[in-house]
Amino acid sequence: MHKPLLRRRHFNCSLLALACWGFVAPVAAAPAQRVLVVGDSLSAEYGLSRGTGWVALLQKKLAQEKPGVEVLNASISGETTSGGRSRMAALLQKHQPSHVVIELGGNDALRGLPLSMTQDNLLTMTRQAQAAGAQVLLLGMQMPPNYGPDMARQFEAVYAQVAKKQKASLVPFFLKGIGDDPEPLKWFQADRIHPNEDAQPRMLANVWPTLKKQLK
């Protein structure tokens, strides 16, 4: 009549003994550092084979140089700073990153959206991430030459102003050595907008030195 109860007690005692002696497998610990990338098609592997984009290359590099750091890619092709702003709070709550890389603004420029709106969105996202305890890295973009030098300078300054105001890290031009190459077409897909697979290591090389300084 009391045998099942005795068996359960025996099982619980045995389990406790195993735990004390270290024979029970520990629960896997969450990564000490988690990098959340919030970007557009430049980070979402648009037109590329899966696993060849710069974010995927970043994960491989971290596995070699800083094991235990996790990378989460929340990038969406076509995303604007407004879209990123609307998603940021939920992403921060869900993933609780230690670092946030914001790669947005290029689509704002292509759509001719107001610079003041782009700056306000970047500023808000940076503040949200910092308030959640994350370090922020902004990846700056540049406008195509056909927009004119004045507009190009103003757009470039948006990233510098946000970074300075919030004391966030900044990569001034994410596509350095690609978009400003004397022969840039060799680095782009047929649409002449999205970098090809050969350009991805260069993109990572532009990000890595600054991100590495942020990581412990």
mmCIF file of C-alpha atoms in Angstrom:
data_model
loop_
_atom_site.group_PDB
_atom_site.id
_atom_site.type_symbol
_atom_site.label_atom_id
_atom_site.label_comp_id
_atom_site.label_asym_id
_atom_site.label_seq_id
_atom_site.Cartn_x
_atom_site.Cartn_y
_atom_site.Cartn_z
ATOM 1 C CA MET A 1 0.000 0.000 0.000
ATOM 2 C CA HIS A 2 2.842 2.368 0.868
ATOM 3 C CA LYS A 3 5.405 0.944 -1.548
ATOM 4 C CA PRO A 4 4.861 3.577 -4.341
ATOM 5 C CA LEU A 5 5.370 6.354 -1.807
ATOM 6 C CA LEU A 6 8.534 4.703 -0.532
ATOM 7 C CA ARG A 7 9.824 4.311 -4.086
ATOM 8 C CA ARG A 8 9.277 8.020 -4.782
ATOM 9 C CA ARG A 9 11.108 8.945 -1.601
ATOM 10 C CA HIS A 10 13.962 6.621 -2.519
ATOM 11 C CA PHE A 11 14.130 8.160 -6.007
ATOM 12 C CA ASN A 12 14.155 11.739 -4.651
ATOM 13 C CA CYS A 13 16.874 10.898 -2.128
ATOM 14 C CA SER A 14 18.949 9.228 -4.816
ATOM 15 C CA LEU A 15 18.564 12.241 -7.093
ATOM 16 C CA LEU A 16 19.622 14.553 -4.272
ATOM 17 C CA ALA A 17 22.673 12.414 -3.590
ATOM 18 C CA LEU A 18 23.669 12.460 -7.247
ATOM 19 C CA ALA A 19 23.347 16.232 -7.342
ATOM 20 C CA CYS A 20 25.537 16.593 -4.260
ATOM 21 C CA TRP A 21 28.210 14.405 -5.829
ATOM 22 C CA GLY A 22 28.046 16.349 -9.110
ATOM 23 C CA PHE A 23 26.548 13.552 -11.189
ATOM 24 C CA VAL A 24 23.475 15.509 -12.344
ATOM 25 C CA ALA A 25 24.122 17.380 -15.591
ATOM 26 C CA PRO A 26 24.066 21.158 -15.002
ATOM 27 C CA VAL A 27 21.644 23.376 -16.881
ATOM 28 C CA ALA A 28 23.410 25.126 -19.768
ATOM 29 C CA ALA A 29 24.238 28.703 -18.848
ATOM 30 C CA ALA A 30 23.058 31.557 -21.023
ATOM 31 C CA PRO A 31 25.799 33.269 -23.056
ATOM 32 C CA ALA A 32 27.564 36.010 -21.129
ATOM 33 C CA GLN A 33 27.406 38.278 -24.169
ATOM 34 C CA ARG A 34 24.770 38.425 -26.883
ATOM 35 C CA VAL A 35 25.076 40.634 -29.981
ATOM 36 C CA LEU A 36 21.785 41.686 -31.588
ATOM 37 C CA VAL A 37 22.013 42.980 -35.166
ATOM 38 C CA VAL A 38 19.093 45.139 -36.283
ATOM 39 C CA GLY A 39 19.502 45.972 -39.937
ATOM 40 C CA ASP A 40 18.098 45.885 -43.440
ATOM 41 C CA SER A 41 18.917 43.844 -46.556
ATOM 42 C CA LEU A 42 22.642 44.562 -46.156
ATOM 43 C CA SER A 43 22.578 42.395 -43.036
ATOM 44 C CA ALA A 44 19.745 40.024 -44.015
ATOM 45 C CA GLU A 45 21.727 38.159 -46.711
ATOM 46 C CA TYR A 46 19.578 39.512 -49.540
ATOM 47 C CA GLY A 47 20.485 37.712 -52.763
ATOM 48 C CA LEU A 48 23.151 35.627 -51.020
ATOM 49 C CA SER A 49 23.437 31.972 -50.097
ATOM 50 C CA ARG A 50 22.516 31.392 -46.461
ATOM 51 C CA GLY A 51 25.491 31.574 -44.183
ATOM 52 C CA THR A 52 27.617 33.801 -46.427
ATOM 53 C CA GLY A 53 26.521 37.232 -45.193
ATOM 54 C CA TRP A 54 28.675 39.379 -42.919
ATOM 55 C CA VAL A 55 26.579 38.572 -39.824
ATOM 56 C CA ALA A 56 27.077 34.838 -40.356
ATOM 57 C CA LEU A 57 30.800 35.472 -40.866
ATOM 58 C CA LEU A 58 30.794 37.426 -37.601
ATOM 59 C CA GLN A 59 29.368 34.445 -35.743
ATOM 60 C CA LYS A 60 32.111 32.218 -37.163
ATOM 61 C CA LYS A 61 34.794 34.731 -36.204
ATOM 62 C CA LEU A 62 33.456 34.999 -32.672
ATOM 63 C CA ALA A 63 33.415 31.212 -32.344
ATOM 64 C CA GLN A 64 37.163 31.284 -33.000
ATOM 65 C CA GLU A 65 38.222 34.432 -31.158
ATOM 66 C CA LYS A 66 35.586 34.910 -28.453
ATOM 67 C CA PRO A 67 33.780 31.607 -27.821
ATOM 68 C CA GLY A 68 30.504 31.918 -25.990
ATOM 69 C CA VAL A 69 29.404 35.176 -27.606
ATOM 70 C CA GLU A 70 26.080 34.668 -29.385
ATOM 71 C CA VAL A 71 24.901 36.594 -32.446
ATOM 72 C CA LEU A 72 21.213 37.144 -33.177
ATOM 73 C CA ASN A 73 20.280 38.581 -36.573
ATOM 74 C CA ALA A 74 16.998 40.510 -36.506
ATOM 75 C CA SER A 75 17.550 42.195 -39.879
ATOM 76 C CA ILE A 76 14.759 42.510 -42.447
ATOM 77 C CA SER A 77 15.158 43.392 -46.116
ATOM 78 C CA GLY A 78 13.588 46.761 -46.889
ATOM 79 C CA GLU A 79 13.638 47.871 -43.256
ATOM 80 C CA THR A 80 13.739 51.591 -42.458
ATOM 81 C CA THR A 81 14.685 53.304 -39.209
ATOM 82 C CA SER A 82 10.959 53.654 -38.475
ATOM 83 C CA GLY A 83 10.516 49.895 -38.790
ATOM 84 C CA GLY A 84 13.527 49.248 -36.588
ATOM 85 C CA ARG A 85 12.238 51.689 -34.006
ATOM 86 C CA SER A 86 8.842 49.961 -33.891
ATOM 87 C CA ARG A 87 10.494 46.577 -33.276
ATOM 88 C CA MET A 88 13.313 47.536 -30.944
ATOM 89 C CA ALA A 89 11.510 47.354 -27.590
ATOM 90 C CA ALA A 90 10.181 43.855 -28.274
ATOM 91 C CA LEU A 91 13.576 42.655 -29.533
ATOM 92 C CA LEU A 92 15.321 43.948 -26.432
ATOM 93 C CA GLN A 93 12.793 42.310 -24.145
ATOM 94 C CA LYS A 94 12.940 38.988 -25.963
ATOM 95 C CA HIS A 95 16.695 38.641 -26.492
ATOM 96 C CA GLN A 96 18.174 40.781 -23.675
ATOM 97 C CA PRO A 97 21.359 41.554 -25.656
ATOM 98 C CA SER A 98 24.553 42.891 -24.164
ATOM 99 C CA HIS A 99 25.375 44.618 -27.474
ATOM 100 C CA VAL A 100 23.182 46.042 -30.236
ATOM 101 C CA VAL A 101 24.442 46.757 -33.745
ATOM 102 C CA ILE A 102 22.139 49.157 -35.621
ATOM 103 C CA GLU A 103 22.546 49.005 -39.405
ATOM 104 C CA LEU A 104 19.671 51.119 -40.676
ATOM 105 C CA GLY A 105 19.125 54.314 -42.632
ATOM 106 C CA GLY A 106 20.050 53.307 -46.160
ATOM 107 C CA ASN A 107 16.426 52.734 -47.149
ATOM 108 C CA ASP A 108 15.447 56.040 -45.571
ATOM 109 C CA ALA A 109 17.874 57.759 -47.928
ATOM 110 C CA LEU A 110 16.716 55.836 -50.999
ATOM 111 C CA ARG A 111 13.095 56.766 -50.225
ATOM 112 C CA GLY A 112 13.928 60.403 -49.642
ATOM 113 C CA LEU A 113 12.631 60.386 -46.066
ATOM 114 C CA PRO A 114 13.334 63.452 -43.891
ATOM 115 C CA LEU A 115 16.767 63.419 -42.275
ATOM 116 C CA SER A 116 15.272 64.698 -39.028
ATOM 117 C CA MET A 117 13.061 61.602 -38.856
ATOM 118 C CA THR A 118 15.984 59.260 -39.545
ATOM 119 C CA GLN A 119 18.038 60.928 -36.836
ATOM 120 C CA ASP A 120 15.191 60.828 -34.304
ATOM 121 C CA ASN A 121 14.586 57.124 -34.981
ATOM 122 C CA LEU A 122 18.277 56.249 -34.618
ATOM 123 C CA LEU A 123 18.468 58.309 -31.449
ATOM 124 C CA THR A 124 15.420 56.583 -29.957
ATOM 125 C CA MET A 125 16.685 53.089 -30.793
ATOM 126 C CA THR A 126 20.082 53.866 -29.310
ATOM 127 C CA ARG A 127 18.518 55.188 -26.122
ATOM 128 C CA GLN A 128 16.229 52.166 -25.825
ATOM 129 C CA ALA A 129 19.128 49.748 -26.178
ATOM 130 C CA GLN A 130 21.299 51.637 -23.704
ATOM 131 C CA ALA A 131 18.438 51.841 -21.200
ATOM 132 C CA ALA A 132 18.180 48.048 -21.457
ATOM 133 C CA GLY A 133 21.849 47.778 -20.514
ATOM 134 C CA ALA A 134 23.277 47.147 -23.998
ATOM 135 C CA GLN A 135 26.245 48.803 -25.663
ATOM 136 C CA VAL A 136 25.387 50.239 -29.085
ATOM 137 C CA LEU A 137 27.341 50.241 -32.319
ATOM 138 C CA LEU A 138 25.986 52.354 -35.172
ATOM 139 C CA LEU A 139 26.928 51.453 -38.744
ATOM 140 C CA GLY A 140 26.965 54.628 -40.777
ATOM 141 C CA MET A 141 25.817 54.818 -44.377
ATOM 142 C CA GLN A 142 26.290 57.300 -47.209
ATOM 143 C CA MET A 143 23.946 58.589 -49.886
ATOM 144 C CA PRO A 144 24.592 57.893 -53.580
ATOM 145 C CA PRO A 145 26.464 60.741 -55.355
ATOM 146 C CA ASN A 146 23.407 61.699 -57.430
ATOM 147 C CA TYR A 147 21.749 63.175 -54.320
ATOM 148 C CA GLY A 148 24.308 65.974 -54.275
ATOM 149 C CA PRO A 149 27.236 66.732 -51.948
ATOM 150 C CA ASP A 150 25.244 68.837 -49.459
ATOM 151 C CA MET A 151 22.623 66.169 -48.838
ATOM 152 C CA ALA A 152 25.335 63.516 -48.656
ATOM 153 C CA ARG A 153 27.196 65.450 -45.955
ATOM 154 C CA GLN A 154 24.026 66.028 -43.955
ATOM 155 C CA PHE A 155 23.065 62.376 -44.108
ATOM 156 C CA GLU A 156 26.524 61.204 -43.083
ATOM 157 C CA ALA A 157 26.475 63.624 -40.161
ATOM 158 C CA VAL A 158 23.275 62.066 -38.774
ATOM 159 C CA TYR A 159 25.156 58.989 -37.539
ATOM 160 C CA ALA A 160 28.010 61.013 -36.062
ATOM 161 C CA GLN A 161 25.589 63.270 -34.207
ATOM 162 C CA VAL A 162 23.635 60.372 -32.705
ATOM 163 C CA ALA A 163 26.816 58.566 -31.693
ATOM 164 C CA LYS A 164 28.255 61.692 -30.085
ATOM 165 C CA LYS A 165 25.067 62.578 -28.231
ATOM 166 C CA GLN A 166 24.593 59.081 -26.815
ATOM 167 C CA LYS A 167 28.290 58.217 -26.497
ATOM 168 C CA ALA A 168 27.720 55.184 -28.728
ATOM 169 C CA SER A 169 30.354 53.552 -30.925
ATOM 170 C CA LEU A 170 30.325 54.310 -34.639
ATOM 171 C CA VAL A 171 31.605 52.830 -37.868
ATOM 172 C CA PRO A 172 31.491 55.962 -40.082
ATOM 173 C CA PHE A 173 30.884 54.089 -43.356
ATOM 174 C CA PHE A 174 29.744 50.489 -43.282
ATOM 175 C CA LEU A 175 30.551 49.977 -46.992
ATOM 176 C CA LYS A 176 34.026 51.507 -46.902
ATOM 177 C CA GLY A 177 36.229 49.904 -49.559
ATOM 178 C CA ILE A 178 33.113 48.704 -51.378
ATOM 179 C CA GLY A 179 30.819 51.602 -52.225
ATOM 180 C CA ASP A 180 33.762 53.995 -52.565
ATOM 181 C CA ASP A 181 35.986 51.614 -54.521
ATOM 182 C CA PRO A 182 37.222 53.031 -57.879
ATOM 183 C CA GLU A 183 35.491 50.054 -59.511
ATOM 184 C CA PRO A 184 32.551 49.466 -57.149
ATOM 185 C CA LEU A 185 30.489 47.301 -59.495
ATOM 186 C CA LYS A 186 32.710 44.287 -58.834
ATOM 187 C CA TRP A 187 31.471 44.293 -55.235
ATOM 188 C CA PHE A 188 27.743 44.448 -56.026
ATOM 189 C CA GLN A 189 25.057 42.134 -57.277
ATOM 190 C CA ALA A 190 23.383 42.720 -60.637
ATOM 191 C CA ASP A 191 20.985 45.262 -59.085
ATOM 192 C CA ARG A 192 23.999 47.489 -58.249
ATOM 193 C CA ILE A 193 22.517 48.070 -54.798
ATOM 194 C CA HIS A 194 23.268 45.000 -52.712
ATOM 195 C CA PRO A 195 26.835 43.841 -52.017
ATOM 196 C CA ASN A 196 27.742 40.426 -53.378
ATOM 197 C CA GLU A 197 29.311 37.502 -51.548
ATOM 198 C CA ASP A 198 32.860 38.748 -52.202
ATOM 199 C CA ALA A 199 32.051 41.985 -50.391
ATOM 200 C CA GLN A 200 30.865 40.352 -47.161
ATOM 201 C CA PRO A 201 34.329 39.804 -45.603
ATOM 202 C CA ARG A 202 35.107 43.464 -46.267
ATOM 203 C CA MET A 203 31.906 44.519 -44.540
ATOM 204 C CA LEU A 204 32.825 42.409 -41.528
ATOM 205 C CA ALA A 205 36.330 43.876 -41.551
ATOM 206 C CA ASN A 206 34.784 47.349 -41.279
ATOM 207 C CA VAL A 207 32.726 46.335 -38.240
ATOM 208 C CA TRP A 208 35.024 43.982 -36.361
ATOM 209 C CA PRO A 209 37.708 46.348 -34.937
ATOM 210 C CA THR A 210 35.097 48.552 -33.241
ATOM 211 C CA LEU A 211 32.873 45.708 -32.078
ATOM 212 C CA LYS A 212 35.867 43.799 -30.728
ATOM 213 C CA LYS A 213 36.709 46.718 -28.437
ATOM 214 C CA GLN A 214 33.198 46.577 -26.985
ATOM 215 C CA LEU A 215 33.299 42.867 -26.261
ATOM 216 C CA LYS A 216 34.955 41.657 -23.048
#
